[in-house]
């Protein structure tokens, strides 16, 4: 049960970030240029955090972009499972139906977290283990920085 709660908490952290600035450039990103600027800022931040050389960056970023595509697809599956579960609750579905949908939802959350686990060994073949660690730490730092930035905008 504790593991499920941790997974759900991780999911909502990702959901918050993605919902604030989805790939379609809606929400906080007023146009495609804003979305592209944010993406470029993230790339620059992570490149600096990892201290990538140009040769490493050339090999690293295509693989990272593939991971990002998989993350987004996994996130879409989580949202679909969440919506089905929410609808089942609102529609007073049977306990068996809700149980099945809950299992699907938790499974999709687990699968979404496994994307990083899948790519970590791939990244280790491209860059040092220290730089892989800096990637994941840098992503979290960047995510928190953006949340703080968006929070500050809301209080002006």
PDB file of C-alpha atoms in Angstrom:
ATOM      1  CA  UNK A   1       0.000   0.000   0.000  1.00  0.00           C
ATOM      2  CA  UNK A   2       2.829   2.395   0.867  1.00  0.00           C
ATOM      3  CA  UNK A   3       4.434   1.757  -2.528  1.00  0.00           C
ATOM      4  CA  UNK A   4       1.122   2.535  -4.272  1.00  0.00           C
ATOM      5  CA  UNK A   5       0.873   5.807  -2.341  1.00  0.00           C
ATOM      6  CA  UNK A   6       4.450   6.709  -3.334  1.00  0.00           C
ATOM      7  CA  UNK A   7       3.650   5.955  -6.971  1.00  0.00           C
ATOM      8  CA  UNK A   8       0.471   8.010  -6.864  1.00  0.00           C
ATOM      9  CA  UNK A   9       2.358  10.901  -5.246  1.00  0.00           C
ATOM     10  CA  UNK A  10       5.012  10.732  -7.961  1.00  0.00           C
ATOM     11  CA  UNK A  11       2.311  10.650 -10.614  1.00  0.00           C
ATOM     12  CA  UNK A  12       0.668  13.808  -9.279  1.00  0.00           C
ATOM     13  CA  UNK A  13       4.010  15.605  -9.200  1.00  0.00           C
ATOM     14  CA  UNK A  14       4.463  14.804 -12.889  1.00  0.00           C
ATOM     15  CA  UNK A  15       0.810  15.626 -13.592  1.00  0.00           C
ATOM     16  CA  UNK A  16       1.214  19.069 -12.059  1.00  0.00           C
ATOM     17  CA  UNK A  17       4.198  19.916 -14.234  1.00  0.00           C
ATOM     18  CA  UNK A  18       2.665  18.556 -17.433  1.00  0.00           C
ATOM     19  CA  UNK A  19      -0.725  20.116 -16.796  1.00  0.00           C
ATOM     20  CA  UNK A  20       0.855  23.506 -16.226  1.00  0.00           C
ATOM     21  CA  UNK A  21       2.582  23.415 -19.588  1.00  0.00           C
ATOM     22  CA  UNK A  22       1.416  20.603 -21.887  1.00  0.00           C
ATOM     23  CA  UNK A  23       3.067  19.744 -25.179  1.00  0.00           C
ATOM     24  CA  UNK A  24       0.190  21.350 -27.069  1.00  0.00           C
ATOM     25  CA  UNK A  25       1.407  24.736 -25.791  1.00  0.00           C
ATOM     26  CA  UNK A  26      -1.840  25.506 -23.963  1.00  0.00           C
ATOM     27  CA  UNK A  27      -2.144  26.617 -20.363  1.00  0.00           C
ATOM     28  CA  UNK A  28       0.874  28.540 -19.103  1.00  0.00           C
ATOM     29  CA  UNK A  29       2.515  28.462 -22.506  1.00  0.00           C
ATOM     30  CA  UNK A  30       0.607  31.050 -24.475  1.00  0.00           C
ATOM     31  CA  UNK A  31       2.003  30.032 -27.823  1.00  0.00           C
ATOM     32  CA  UNK A  32       4.306  27.566 -29.503  1.00  0.00           C
ATOM     33  CA  UNK A  33       7.240  29.988 -29.192  1.00  0.00           C
ATOM     34  CA  UNK A  34       6.845  30.040 -25.406  1.00  0.00           C
ATOM     35  CA  UNK A  35       6.785  26.253 -25.320  1.00  0.00           C
ATOM     36  CA  UNK A  36       9.872  26.074 -27.521  1.00  0.00           C
ATOM     37  CA  UNK A  37      11.677  28.621 -25.314  1.00  0.00           C
ATOM     38  CA  UNK A  38      10.867  26.585 -22.206  1.00  0.00           C
ATOM     39  CA  UNK A  39      12.126  23.427 -23.891  1.00  0.00           C
ATOM     40  CA  UNK A  40      15.341  25.183 -24.947  1.00  0.00           C
ATOM     41  CA  UNK A  41      15.779  26.531 -21.406  1.00  0.00           C
ATOM     42  CA  UNK A  42      15.370  23.017 -20.008  1.00  0.00           C
ATOM     43  CA  UNK A  43      17.909  21.601 -22.465  1.00  0.00           C
ATOM     44  CA  UNK A  44      20.387  24.341 -21.569  1.00  0.00           C
ATOM     45  CA  UNK A  45      19.807  23.821 -17.853  1.00  0.00           C
ATOM     46  CA  UNK A  46      20.292  20.053 -18.052  1.00  0.00           C
ATOM     47  CA  UNK A  47      23.286  20.318 -20.391  1.00  0.00           C
ATOM     48  CA  UNK A  48      24.938  22.635 -17.899  1.00  0.00           C
ATOM     49  CA  UNK A  49      23.928  20.526 -14.878  1.00  0.00           C
ATOM     50  CA  UNK A  50      25.434  17.425 -16.491  1.00  0.00           C
ATOM     51  CA  UNK A  51      28.432  19.315 -17.863  1.00  0.00           C
ATOM     52  CA  UNK A  52      27.995  17.601 -21.220  1.00  0.00           C
ATOM     53  CA  UNK A  53      30.694  17.979 -23.823  1.00  0.00           C
ATOM     54  CA  UNK A  54      29.508  18.690 -27.389  1.00  0.00           C
ATOM     55  CA  UNK A  55      30.330  15.083 -28.369  1.00  0.00           C
ATOM     56  CA  UNK A  56      28.333  13.721 -25.424  1.00  0.00           C
ATOM     57  CA  UNK A  57      25.427  16.055 -26.134  1.00  0.00           C
ATOM     58  CA  UNK A  58      25.276  14.898 -29.744  1.00  0.00           C
ATOM     59  CA  UNK A  59      24.810  11.295 -28.605  1.00  0.00           C
ATOM     60  CA  UNK A  60      22.762  12.017 -25.488  1.00  0.00           C
ATOM     61  CA  UNK A  61      19.949  14.308 -26.652  1.00  0.00           C
ATOM     62  CA  UNK A  62      18.405  12.026 -29.299  1.00  0.00           C
ATOM     63  CA  UNK A  63      18.128   9.251 -26.693  1.00  0.00           C
ATOM     64  CA  UNK A  64      16.761  11.679 -24.109  1.00  0.00           C
ATOM     65  CA  UNK A  65      14.174  12.917 -26.601  1.00  0.00           C
ATOM     66  CA  UNK A  66      13.051   9.327 -27.166  1.00  0.00           C
ATOM     67  CA  UNK A  67      12.694   8.903 -23.404  1.00  0.00           C
ATOM     68  CA  UNK A  68      10.606  12.060 -23.284  1.00  0.00           C
ATOM     69  CA  UNK A  69       8.293  10.697 -26.005  1.00  0.00           C
ATOM     70  CA  UNK A  70       7.863   7.516 -23.980  1.00  0.00           C
ATOM     71  CA  UNK A  71       7.220   9.541 -20.811  1.00  0.00           C
ATOM     72  CA  UNK A  72       4.497  11.533 -22.545  1.00  0.00           C
ATOM     73  CA  UNK A  73       2.846   8.403 -23.920  1.00  0.00           C
ATOM     74  CA  UNK A  74       2.991   6.723 -20.511  1.00  0.00           C
ATOM     75  CA  UNK A  75       1.492   9.852 -18.964  1.00  0.00           C
ATOM     76  CA  UNK A  76      -1.368   9.783 -21.502  1.00  0.00           C
ATOM     77  CA  UNK A  77      -2.093   6.183 -20.501  1.00  0.00           C
ATOM     78  CA  UNK A  78      -2.112   7.166 -16.804  1.00  0.00           C
ATOM     79  CA  UNK A  79      -4.563   9.987 -17.508  1.00  0.00           C
ATOM     80  CA  UNK A  80      -6.811   7.667 -19.526  1.00  0.00           C
ATOM     81  CA  UNK A  81      -6.802   5.125 -16.697  1.00  0.00           C
ATOM     82  CA  UNK A  82      -7.458   7.888 -14.164  1.00  0.00           C
ATOM     83  CA  UNK A  83     -10.425   9.217 -16.127  1.00  0.00           C
ATOM     84  CA  UNK A  84     -11.891   5.712 -16.458  1.00  0.00           C
ATOM     85  CA  UNK A  85     -11.506   5.166 -12.716  1.00  0.00           C
ATOM     86  CA  UNK A  86     -13.027   8.548 -11.891  1.00  0.00           C
ATOM     87  CA  UNK A  87     -15.963   7.904 -14.237  1.00  0.00           C
ATOM     88  CA  UNK A  88     -16.518   4.451 -12.696  1.00  0.00           C
ATOM     89  CA  UNK A  89     -16.735   6.022  -9.243  1.00  0.00           C
ATOM     90  CA  UNK A  90     -19.157   8.701 -10.411  1.00  0.00           C
ATOM     91  CA  UNK A  91     -21.275   6.112 -12.208  1.00  0.00           C
ATOM     92  CA  UNK A  92     -21.500   3.828  -9.183  1.00  0.00           C
ATOM     93  CA  UNK A  93     -19.891   0.888 -10.963  1.00  0.00           C
ATOM     94  CA  UNK A  94     -19.550  -2.405  -9.146  1.00  0.00           C
ATOM     95  CA  UNK A  95     -16.702  -3.016  -6.755  1.00  0.00           C
ATOM     96  CA  UNK A  96     -15.288  -5.567  -9.188  1.00  0.00           C
ATOM     97  CA  UNK A  97     -15.263  -3.011 -12.027  1.00  0.00           C
ATOM     98  CA  UNK A  98     -13.713  -0.354  -9.811  1.00  0.00           C
ATOM     99  CA  UNK A  99     -11.121  -2.822  -8.556  1.00  0.00           C
ATOM    100  CA  UNK A 100     -10.141  -3.683 -12.103  1.00  0.00           C
ATOM    101  CA  UNK A 101      -9.869  -0.017 -13.081  1.00  0.00           C
ATOM    102  CA  UNK A 102      -7.871   0.778  -9.941  1.00  0.00           C
ATOM    103  CA  UNK A 103      -5.457  -2.042 -10.761  1.00  0.00           C
ATOM    104  CA  UNK A 104      -5.119  -0.643 -14.303  1.00  0.00           C
ATOM    105  CA  UNK A 105      -4.488   2.867 -12.968  1.00  0.00           C
ATOM    106  CA  UNK A 106      -1.798   1.745 -10.501  1.00  0.00           C
ATOM    107  CA  UNK A 107      -0.228  -0.435 -13.205  1.00  0.00           C
ATOM    108  CA  UNK A 108      -0.034   2.538 -15.580  1.00  0.00           C
ATOM    109  CA  UNK A 109       1.581   4.656 -12.863  1.00  0.00           C
ATOM    110  CA  UNK A 110       4.193   1.938 -12.300  1.00  0.00           C
ATOM    111  CA  UNK A 111       4.812   1.675 -16.036  1.00  0.00           C
ATOM    112  CA  UNK A 112       5.249   5.441 -16.289  1.00  0.00           C
ATOM    113  CA  UNK A 113       7.927   5.340 -13.576  1.00  0.00           C
ATOM    114  CA  UNK A 114       9.698   2.488 -15.339  1.00  0.00           C
ATOM    115  CA  UNK A 115      10.552   4.695 -18.309  1.00  0.00           C
ATOM    116  CA  UNK A 116      13.435   6.270 -16.387  1.00  0.00           C
ATOM    117  CA  UNK A 117      14.575   2.850 -15.161  1.00  0.00           C
ATOM    118  CA  UNK A 118      14.643   1.652 -18.757  1.00  0.00           C
ATOM    119  CA  UNK A 119      16.772   4.569 -19.951  1.00  0.00           C
ATOM    120  CA  UNK A 120      19.248   4.867 -17.065  1.00  0.00           C
ATOM    121  CA  UNK A 121      21.430   1.966 -18.316  1.00  0.00           C
ATOM    122  CA  UNK A 122      21.217   3.299 -21.873  1.00  0.00           C
ATOM    123  CA  UNK A 123      22.424   6.710 -20.689  1.00  0.00           C
ATOM    124  CA  UNK A 124      25.290   5.034 -18.791  1.00  0.00           C
ATOM    125  CA  UNK A 125      26.597   3.757 -22.134  1.00  0.00           C
ATOM    126  CA  UNK A 126      26.654   7.322 -23.492  1.00  0.00           C
ATOM    127  CA  UNK A 127      27.764   9.376 -20.478  1.00  0.00           C
ATOM    128  CA  UNK A 128      29.326   8.687 -17.078  1.00  0.00           C
ATOM    129  CA  UNK A 129      27.234   7.444 -14.169  1.00  0.00           C
ATOM    130  CA  UNK A 130      27.857  10.772 -12.424  1.00  0.00           C
ATOM    131  CA  UNK A 131      26.371  12.629 -15.389  1.00  0.00           C
ATOM    132  CA  UNK A 132      23.373  10.279 -15.434  1.00  0.00           C
ATOM    133  CA  UNK A 133      22.836  11.045 -11.753  1.00  0.00           C
ATOM    134  CA  UNK A 134      23.187  14.758 -12.504  1.00  0.00           C
ATOM    135  CA  UNK A 135      20.507  14.357 -15.191  1.00  0.00           C
ATOM    136  CA  UNK A 136      17.894  13.037 -12.794  1.00  0.00           C
ATOM    137  CA  UNK A 137      18.830  15.483 -10.038  1.00  0.00           C
ATOM    138  CA  UNK A 138      18.862  18.311 -12.593  1.00  0.00           C
ATOM    139  CA  UNK A 139      15.418  17.372 -13.874  1.00  0.00           C
ATOM    140  CA  UNK A 140      14.009  17.539 -10.356  1.00  0.00           C
ATOM    141  CA  UNK A 141      15.744  20.859  -9.675  1.00  0.00           C
ATOM    142  CA  UNK A 142      14.429  22.274 -12.941  1.00  0.00           C
ATOM    143  CA  UNK A 143      10.899  21.032 -12.199  1.00  0.00           C
ATOM    144  CA  UNK A 144      10.947  22.697  -8.769  1.00  0.00           C
ATOM    145  CA  UNK A 145      12.385  25.887 -10.220  1.00  0.00           C
ATOM    146  CA  UNK A 146       9.524  26.038 -12.745  1.00  0.00           C
ATOM    147  CA  UNK A 147       6.870  25.362 -10.110  1.00  0.00           C
ATOM    148  CA  UNK A 148       8.318  28.164  -7.969  1.00  0.00           C
ATOM    149  CA  UNK A 149       8.409  30.457 -10.985  1.00  0.00           C
ATOM    150  CA  UNK A 150       4.774  29.731 -11.838  1.00  0.00           C
ATOM    151  CA  UNK A 151       3.793  30.180  -8.191  1.00  0.00           C
ATOM    152  CA  UNK A 152       5.517  33.556  -8.089  1.00  0.00           C
ATOM    153  CA  UNK A 153       3.629  34.678 -11.206  1.00  0.00           C
ATOM    154  CA  UNK A 154       0.352  33.784  -9.533  1.00  0.00           C
ATOM    155  CA  UNK A 155       1.088  36.034  -6.569  1.00  0.00           C
ATOM    156  CA  UNK A 156       2.072  39.201  -8.450  1.00  0.00           C
TER     157      UNK A 156
END
